Amino acid sequence: MVELLAGPLAYLVFFLVIALYYALITLGLNLQWGFTGLFNVGVAGFVLVGAYSSAILTTPDDPGRIGGFGLPVPLGMAGAMLSAGLFALLVGIPALRLRHDYLAITTFGIAVTLQLVALNLQVLTGGPFGMNFVPRPLYDELGGQGGWNLAYLLFVAALVLLVWRGLARLTASPWGRVLRAIREDEAAAAAIGKHVFRFRLEAFVLGAMVMGLAGAVYAHFIGFIAPEDFLPILTFQVWAMLIVGGAGDHRGAIAGAVLVWAIWTGSGMLLDLFVPPEGKAQAAALQVAGIGVALCLVLLFRPTGLLGRRG
Amino acid sequence: MILQQLADGLVLGSIIALGAIGLTLTYAILRFANFAHGEFVTFGAYLALLALGQFQVLSTTTFGPLSFGWPLLASLAAAILATAGLALLLDRLLFARLGRAGVAIAVVMGSFGAALALRNLLFFAFGGEPQYYSRAIQIALPLLPRSVLGGVRATPDQLAVLGVTALLVIAMHLFLSRATLGRAMRAVAHNPQLATVTGIDVAAVVRWTWIIGAGLAAVAGVFAGLTVQIRPTMGLDLLLPLFAAVILGGIGSPFGAVLGGLIVGIAESLAVPLVGAEYRAAVAFLLLILILLVRPTGLFGERG
Amino acid sequence: MSLLQVDRLVAGYEPGLPIVRGASIRVAPGEIVAVLGPNGAGKSTLIKAIAGLVLVESGEVRFGGQDLRQLPAHRLVRAGLAFVPQTENVFANLTIQENLELAGFFLGRRRCQERVRAMFELFPDLARQRALPAGRLSGGQRQMLAVARALLVEPGMIMLDEPSAGLSPRLVAEVFAKLAEVRAEGTTILMVEQNVKAALALADRAYVLAEGREHLSGSAAELASHGDLASLFLGGANR
Ligand SMILES: Nc1ncnc2c1ncn2[C@@H]1O[C@H](COP(=O)(O)OP(=O)(O)O)[C@@H](O)[C@H]1O
Ligand SMILES: [Mg+2]
């Protein structure tokens, strides 16, 4: 058992936890974009808020910064969702009454701003060095590295299942039908007396809360977070996942996340094999550029997604 | 101190203003928020750097106290043309096709993807190290003595940037109010179908909009390279201030974009002693949220 | 010989969903022809299809022998066919003078200035407010500016979509009087109208459009006394 959890299998477990972390974020974005048509370009910002909130709430006291407060991890996760939701209100209230692209601009802005805060507000976030000692609950009890990773995978899988089922119920409910009505024809939805702004805000905040939860999941898995974990590239990866999976389909969102993450890590490994260490940073840039081009190609030729069945 | 910050803000603001004019025009005429506009700024700066390598042999003398001479001007011209070409190519390959599909937000998303690809291509080609057009150290000239509110100092390059920006803004104003093409651009921004009925070739106006917008962005990039430095993320870092300037001034109003750019630049500069230089970009964000709450059509906006 | 000849035109906003379904219309030089019909009959779509602004699936549109389907929409006005849309028919962000000068940009500077002066003579109200942004004009003045914009290029024919929409009876009379003047100068007119009485008083001939096709046609006098007309407008053919 212990040997099996080393080597390739251990890597698979690690890979899957990260893939499911992305799946959670993608589910959040799917609620915003796939079901409500809200264009969030600041996904990384909401994940960042979640990760940092949970880390600040749960890490042991650190004389170098405010907190940590040493609270239990579930409280940290709740705090992560709450604070991501609050930031969603901050941009949602001014932007959601206006044309779609205003939301794109403001969410882009909040991600940039939060990245700056994480990087520079050292007394709260630890600055460029990030935050260490984010608790990994029951680490020793579950047999350290290998066993714990597997247990965490089960936990994240359960969480994804829970969020997926929860969102599926919500989107199938009358509330979800109103969202789709707004998405298809805003004027018509308004005409039948639906408070378009409120429904949009609810969906936006809820989606952001799921992203915040994902951030906390990440923080407690790695045990260490830094601003560079939440760069704009994260937003982009998640968009690629949603588009590949097919917006408006919860299962597609999860599948898209796993698939794109597999392609991403696979191509990263190939680069590792074939590119000398000194060229690595530039090769990574080429990888990102490739994803940018790929996204444009999907938009052009398969606008309903690669796996999606809607059309 | 305060005067010095105002002066620094003015220089930064004029770079933002040049970028914002193009962004507001493409926003109004093509009807989408172009997240790749920042990359036009970056491309302009790097293309001029490339061209400078070729033109350096022309002459080694500089214009008086400035850090540059004819070679950089020739490179600027080349960068404007090449950046305009890039914008036209992008429109042809991506934006026009996505626009035809009829989903407005698909174009925004496409511009987001294009920005990522362009930025990382530059990083791949040039690496992440900052670069400069000239290594020569410029002495800042005292414009006002220290006794007057801390005084003002500026390098000759900064003054040149201010002067050329002022000229370009005046030229743009005359162009949009007097020239047929400028008026046609305003007409298309207001109502493309009516413009067609009036005999205006909307596709041609769209092409000119890209050329002018990307050309001005290239100028902004060269100016940013001249007064700060050239980096692959320079356009990304400018994007938020650019959007803030455009929305502050009112989408579609070039005059508003200039004023918005100056306001954002000065606000960022004034905020430095209060919150530290690190948070500059956050100032643009706060301005953006503020204007959306108070007056979403901007200071000079015609439509929301 | 017709100046405008539309045959079995099928056109709409989405492929496979035609709004105009096989309409045929003829306008002879110097005529005023009205297209009438209930709301939603497809009148605006028909006139926009002639102007090249909506998708034409089949049929023929000829103007002075030229095949308009081969001509890009923005070349029409240079070919002598001007169009005044139903709504949003002036550039609200441009001044009156700029609106007119822009309309004549392809005439050359000199000729354009001449024509702008001529329009100001024809519409003295506009001349007095030439520096005002068109967005600040009243409904009647906007309509006048829109007509002036179309006439500025001295077209052989102008098409108007509901020139009376939203105007008071006094202003309708004023606009229609101007149109009579315009025709007297030799300009052919095709207009879409819901104001049946005013339109039939001005027009020589009329077509009644229903469900995307011409349902009735004849001289204005014939149609004015036709019994079916009233029932048509009361919703018989209007689904
Ligand atoms: N831009 C448009 N896109 C799709 N359908 C349209 C559009 N404009 C009008 N329609 C539809 O075309 C039909 C005819 O409209 P229209 O030609 O404006 O009628 P009319 O001018 O006779 O009142 C209506 O059913 C209307 O809903
Ligand atoms: Mg109509």
CSV table of C-alpha atoms in Angstrom, one decimal, chain B residues 176-177 180 183-184 186-191 193-202 302, chain C residues 48 53 73-74 77-78 83 85 88-94 98 101-103 105-106 149:
chain,number,residue,atom,x,y,z
B,176,LEU,CA,-12.5,64.1,-35.9
B,177,SER,CA,-14.2,67.4,-36.2
B,180,THR,CA,-14.5,63.6,-43.7
B,183,ARG,CA,-16.7,62.6,-39.2
B,184,ALA,CA,-17.4,59.3,-40.8
B,186,ARG,CA,-18.1,59.5,-35.5
B,187,ALA,CA,-21.1,58.6,-37.7
B,188,VAL,CA,-20.2,54.9,-37.7
B,189,ALA,CA,-19.8,55.0,-33.9
B,190,HIS,CA,-23.3,56.4,-33.6
B,191,ASN,CA,-25.1,54.2,-36.1
B,193,GLN,CA,-26.5,51.2,-40.6
B,194,LEU,CA,-27.4,54.9,-41.1
B,195,ALA,CA,-23.7,55.4,-42.1
B,196,THR,CA,-24.1,52.8,-44.8
B,197,VAL,CA,-27.2,54.5,-46.0
B,198,THR,CA,-25.3,57.8,-46.2
B,199,GLY,CA,-22.8,56.2,-48.5
B,200,ILE,CA,-20.0,55.5,-46.0
B,201,ASP,CA,-18.1,52.3,-46.5
B,202,VAL,CA,-18.3,51.0,-42.9
B,302,GLU,CA,-23.0,59.8,-25.3
C,48,LYS,CA,-34.5,47.8,-46.1
C,53,LEU,CA,-29.5,46.3,-45.5
C,73,ALA,CA,-25.2,48.9,-49.7
C,74,HIS,CA,-23.1,52.0,-49.3
C,77,VAL,CA,-26.8,56.5,-52.8
C,78,ARG,CA,-24.1,57.2,-55.3
C,83,PHE,CA,-33.1,56.1,-48.3
C,85,PRO,CA,-35.0,55.0,-42.4
C,88,GLU,CA,-32.7,56.8,-35.9
C,89,ASN,CA,-32.4,58.6,-39.2
C,90,VAL,CA,-30.0,61.4,-38.2
C,91,PHE,CA,-26.5,61.3,-36.6
C,92,ALA,CA,-27.4,62.7,-33.2
C,93,ASN,CA,-23.8,63.3,-32.2
C,94,LEU,CA,-23.1,65.5,-35.3
C,98,GLU,CA,-22.0,68.1,-40.2
C,101,GLU,CA,-21.8,67.8,-45.2
C,102,LEU,CA,-21.2,64.2,-44.4
C,103,ALA,CA,-24.1,63.2,-46.7
C,105,PHE,CA,-18.8,63.9,-48.9
C,106,PHE,CA,-18.5,62.1,-52.3
C,149,ARG,CA,-29.8,64.6,-45.9
